[in-house]
PDB file of C-alpha atoms in Angstrom:
ATOM      1  CA  MET A   1       3.210  38.450  25.314  1.00 48.00           C
ATOM      2  CA  GLU A   2       3.811  36.191  22.362  1.00 48.00           C
ATOM      3  CA  ASN A   3       6.226  37.395  19.679  1.00 45.00           C
ATOM      4  CA  VAL A   4       7.706  40.001  22.019  1.00 54.00           C
ATOM      5  CA  LYS A   5      11.197  41.129  21.216  1.00 62.00           C
ATOM      6  CA  ASP A   6      13.927  41.586  23.775  1.00 73.00           C
ATOM      7  CA  ILE A   7      13.531  44.604  26.000  1.00 84.00           C
ATOM      8  CA  ASN A   8      16.625  46.553  26.955  1.00 89.00           C
ATOM      9  CA  ILE A   9      15.688  49.275  29.426  1.00 93.00           C
ATOM     10  CA  THR A  10      18.343  51.319  31.196  1.00 95.00           C
ATOM     11  CA  THR A  11      18.067  52.263  34.866  1.00 95.00           C
ATOM     12  CA  ALA A  12      17.059  55.813  33.908  1.00 96.00           C
ATOM     13  CA  GLU A  13      14.428  54.525  31.484  1.00 96.00           C
ATOM     14  CA  TRP A  14      13.007  52.281  34.237  1.00 96.00           C
ATOM     15  CA  ARG A  15      12.498  55.398  36.380  1.00 96.00           C
ATOM     16  CA  ILE A  16      10.499  57.026  33.578  1.00 97.00           C
ATOM     17  CA  MET A  17       8.482  53.849  33.048  1.00 97.00           C
ATOM     18  CA  ARG A  18       7.638  53.481  36.732  1.00 96.00           C
ATOM     19  CA  VAL A  19       6.086  56.953  36.712  1.00 97.00           C
ATOM     20  CA  ILE A  20       4.167  56.296  33.491  1.00 98.00           C
ATOM     21  CA  TRP A  21       2.871  52.963  34.817  1.00 98.00           C
ATOM     22  CA  SER A  22       1.864  54.617  38.106  1.00 97.00           C
ATOM     23  CA  LEU A  23       0.036  57.502  36.448  1.00 97.00           C
ATOM     24  CA  GLY A  24      -1.263  55.653  33.388  1.00 97.00           C
ATOM     25  CA  THR A  25      -0.187  58.542  31.169  1.00 98.00           C
ATOM     26  CA  ALA A  26       2.221  61.440  31.605  1.00 97.00           C
ATOM     27  CA  THR A  27       3.518  64.481  29.797  1.00 96.00           C
ATOM     28  CA  SER A  28       7.217  65.314  29.675  1.00 94.00           C
ATOM     29  CA  ARG A  29       6.455  68.229  32.004  1.00 94.00           C
ATOM     30  CA  GLU A  30       4.868  65.913  34.583  1.00 95.00           C
ATOM     31  CA  LEU A  31       7.838  63.559  34.364  1.00 95.00           C
ATOM     32  CA  THR A  32      10.272  66.458  34.780  1.00 94.00           C
ATOM     33  CA  ASP A  33       8.301  67.741  37.778  1.00 93.00           C
ATOM     34  CA  ILE A  34       8.242  64.293  39.402  1.00 93.00           C
ATOM     35  CA  LEU A  35      11.774  63.138  38.572  1.00 92.00           C
ATOM     36  CA  GLY A  36      13.566  66.435  38.053  1.00 85.00           C
ATOM     37  CA  GLU A  37      14.284  67.195  41.682  1.00 81.00           C
ATOM     38  CA  SER A  38      15.081  63.690  42.941  1.00 86.00           C
ATOM     39  CA  MET A  39      17.159  62.781  39.888  1.00 89.00           C
ATOM     40  CA  ASP A  40      18.419  66.283  39.051  1.00 88.00           C
ATOM     41  CA  TRP A  41      17.116  65.791  35.511  1.00 90.00           C
ATOM     42  CA  LYS A  42      16.515  68.686  33.153  1.00 91.00           C
ATOM     43  CA  PRO A  43      13.628  68.692  30.649  1.00 93.00           C
ATOM     44  CA  ALA A  44      16.055  67.780  27.852  1.00 94.00           C
ATOM     45  CA  THR A  45      17.117  64.638  29.755  1.00 94.00           C
ATOM     46  CA  VAL A  46      13.510  63.525  30.193  1.00 95.00           C
ATOM     47  CA  LYS A  47      12.756  64.168  26.508  1.00 95.00           C
ATOM     48  CA  THR A  48      15.836  62.179  25.452  1.00 96.00           C
ATOM     49  CA  LEU A  49      14.754  59.237  27.605  1.00 97.00           C
ATOM     50  CA  LEU A  50      11.210  59.448  26.227  1.00 97.00           C
ATOM     51  CA  ARG A  51      12.547  59.414  22.657  1.00 97.00           C
ATOM     52  CA  ARG A  52      14.674  56.343  23.427  1.00 96.00           C
ATOM     53  CA  LEU A  53      11.692  54.550  24.954  1.00 97.00           C
ATOM     54  CA  MET A  54       9.602  55.407  21.891  1.00 96.00           C
ATOM     55  CA  ASP A  55      12.380  54.131  19.601  1.00 95.00           C
ATOM     56  CA  LYS A  56      12.264  50.854  21.556  1.00 94.00           C
ATOM     57  CA  ASP A  57       8.441  50.715  21.200  1.00 93.00           C
ATOM     58  CA  ILE A  58       8.050  50.644  24.975  1.00 95.00           C
ATOM     59  CA  ILE A  59       5.926  53.797  25.049  1.00 97.00           C
ATOM     60  CA  LYS A  60       3.761  55.676  22.591  1.00 97.00           C
ATOM     61  CA  ALA A  61       2.851  59.344  22.344  1.00 97.00           C
ATOM     62  CA  GLU A  62      -0.402  61.037  21.440  1.00 97.00           C
ATOM     63  CA  LYS A  63      -0.494  64.722  20.583  1.00 96.00           C
ATOM     64  CA  ASP A  64      -2.874  66.799  22.687  1.00 94.00           C
ATOM     65  CA  GLY A  65      -2.735  70.417  21.602  1.00 94.00           C
ATOM     66  CA  ASN A  66       0.867  71.540  21.956  1.00 93.00           C
ATOM     67  CA  LYS A  67       1.981  68.663  24.178  1.00 94.00           C
ATOM     68  CA  PHE A  68       2.452  64.920  23.936  1.00 96.00           C
ATOM     69  CA  ILE A  69       0.881  62.454  26.321  1.00 98.00           C
ATOM     70  CA  TYR A  70       2.991  59.324  26.833  1.00 98.00           C
ATOM     71  CA  SER A  71       1.676  55.888  27.763  1.00 98.00           C
ATOM     72  CA  ALA A  72       3.157  52.411  28.021  1.00 98.00           C
ATOM     73  CA  THR A  73       2.693  49.961  25.170  1.00 96.00           C
ATOM     74  CA  MET A  74       2.743  46.981  27.529  1.00 92.00           C
ATOM     75  CA  PRO A  75       1.796  46.411  31.166  1.00 95.00           C
ATOM     76  CA  GLU A  76       4.435  46.668  33.879  1.00 96.00           C
ATOM     77  CA  GLU A  77       3.945  43.016  34.853  1.00 95.00           C
ATOM     78  CA  ASP A  78       4.698  41.821  31.297  1.00 94.00           C
ATOM     79  CA  THR A  79       7.786  44.016  31.094  1.00 94.00           C
ATOM     80  CA  ILE A  80       9.071  42.693  34.423  1.00 94.00           C
ATOM     81  CA  GLU A  81       8.429  39.109  33.310  1.00 93.00           C
ATOM     82  CA  ILE A  82      10.305  39.603  30.032  1.00 93.00           C
ATOM     83  CA  THR A  83      13.292  41.366  31.603  1.00 93.00           C
ATOM     84  CA  THR A  84      13.470  38.757  34.367  1.00 93.00           C
ATOM     85  CA  LYS A  85      13.528  35.980  31.776  1.00 92.00           C
ATOM     86  CA  GLN A  86      16.207  37.853  29.821  1.00 91.00           C
ATOM     87  CA  PHE A  87      18.291  38.174  32.994  1.00 92.00           C
ATOM     88  CA  PHE A  88      18.037  34.486  33.885  1.00 93.00           C
ATOM     89  CA  ASP A  89      18.814  33.491  30.277  1.00 90.00           C
ATOM     90  CA  GLN A  90      22.207  35.172  30.824  1.00 89.00           C
ATOM     91  CA  VAL A  91      22.970  33.379  34.111  1.00 91.00           C
ATOM     92  CA  CYS A  92      24.579  29.940  34.231  1.00 92.00           C
ATOM     93  CA  ALA A  93      21.706  27.480  34.665  1.00 92.00           C
ATOM     94  CA  LYS A  94      23.520  25.950  37.644  1.00 91.00           C
ATOM     95  CA  LYS A  95      23.619  29.345  39.391  1.00 93.00           C
ATOM     96  CA  VAL A  96      19.977  30.381  38.952  1.00 94.00           C
ATOM     97  CA  GLY A  97      19.075  29.142  42.456  1.00 94.00           C
ATOM     98  CA  ASN A  98      21.819  31.292  43.987  1.00 94.00           C
ATOM     99  CA  ALA A  99      20.631  34.300  41.986  1.00 95.00           C
ATOM    100  CA  ILE A 100      17.036  33.826  43.148  1.00 96.00           C
ATOM    101  CA  SER A 101      18.199  33.371  46.750  1.00 96.00           C
ATOM    102  CA  SER A 102      20.243  36.564  46.516  1.00 97.00           C
ATOM    103  CA  ILE A 103      17.265  38.500  45.145  1.00 96.00           C
ATOM    104  CA  ILE A 104      15.104  37.241  48.027  1.00 97.00           C
ATOM    105  CA  ASP A 105      17.803  38.108  50.590  1.00 97.00           C
ATOM    106  CA  GLU A 106      18.140  41.653  49.233  1.00 97.00           C
ATOM    107  CA  SER A 107      14.414  42.381  48.882  1.00 97.00           C
ATOM    108  CA  GLU A 108      11.890  43.677  51.366  1.00 98.00           C
ATOM    109  CA  LEU A 109       8.949  41.259  51.225  1.00 97.00           C
ATOM    110  CA  THR A 110       5.483  41.327  52.706  1.00 98.00           C
ATOM    111  CA  GLN A 111       3.939  38.201  54.192  1.00 98.00           C
ATOM    112  CA  ALA A 112       1.836  37.959  51.025  1.00 98.00           C
ATOM    113  CA  ASP A 113       5.044  38.014  48.943  1.00 97.00           C
ATOM    114  CA  ILE A 114       6.598  35.289  51.092  1.00 97.00           C
ATOM    115  CA  ASP A 115       3.405  33.204  50.874  1.00 97.00           C
ATOM    116  CA  LYS A 116       3.409  33.517  47.063  1.00 97.00           C
ATOM    117  CA  ILE A 117       7.083  32.506  46.838  1.00 97.00           C
ATOM    118  CA  THR A 118       6.505  29.585  49.204  1.00 97.00           C
ATOM    119  CA  GLU A 119       3.498  28.448  47.162  1.00 97.00           C
ATOM    120  CA  SER A 120       5.515  28.641  43.934  1.00 96.00           C
ATOM    121  CA  LEU A 121       8.329  26.617  45.490  1.00 96.00           C
ATOM    122  CA  SER A 122       5.915  23.993  46.815  1.00 96.00           C
ATOM    123  CA  LYS A 123       4.625  23.426  43.257  1.00 96.00           C
ATOM    124  CA  LYS A 124       8.131  23.183  41.796  1.00 94.00           C
ATOM    125  CA  SER A 125       9.458  19.713  41.083  1.00 94.00           C
ATOM    126  CA  PRO A 126      13.181  19.459  41.840  1.00 92.00           C
ATOM    127  CA  VAL A 127      15.558  18.145  39.209  1.00 91.00           C
ATOM    128  CA  THR A 128      18.583  16.014  40.008  1.00 90.00           C
ATOM    129  CA  ASN A 129      20.905  17.358  37.341  1.00 90.00           C
ATOM    130  CA  ILE A 130      20.916  20.815  35.802  1.00 90.00           C
ATOM    131  CA  GLN A 131      22.630  21.074  32.435  1.00 87.00           C
ATOM    132  CA  CYS A 132      25.152  23.931  32.310  1.00 88.00           C
ATOM    133  CA  ASN A 133      24.360  26.418  29.551  1.00 88.00           C
ATOM    134  CA  CYS A 134      27.693  28.248  29.593  1.00 87.00           C
ATOM    135  CA  ILE A 135      30.128  28.469  26.718  1.00 84.00           C
ATOM    136  CA  PRO A 136      32.228  25.293  26.890  1.00 83.00           C
ATOM    137  CA  GLY A 137      35.488  25.883  28.728  1.00 79.00           C
ATOM    138  CA  ASN A 138      34.318  29.217  30.137  1.00 78.00           C
ATOM    139  CA  CYS A 139      32.490  28.114  33.237  1.00 76.00           C
ATOM    140  CA  ASN A 140      33.607  27.232  36.726  1.00 78.00           C
ATOM    141  CA  CYS A 141      30.321  25.675  37.812  1.00 75.00           C
TER     142      CYS A 141
END
């Protein structure tokens, strides 16, 4: 994941990516069949989203006869890690704990998830003073 640029994926693009990651590869027809009914997306919508994802170098396409087969250029886990880091880079450093707590409160978690979170917290060394990273004069932390 070194030298990876920022990733800016819209909610609609995430839906496309989740299908591609689940299937490994997908055609625009498969994506339309899977997402068309639940999202009320037309083939043109899916193709627009695929083009945007290709422009962002998040997916690639290989021609197979008269169709294109789309695949991700990076694993789902790496993409989640990068977007999570990007999110927390935008949050006041003094409010990261609240953001994490809110995410935990709003998420359905298995016992394995809770065990992993607990293990991560047990390895974390607390700090006594967190330096605010907000623009001076524009923070109420």
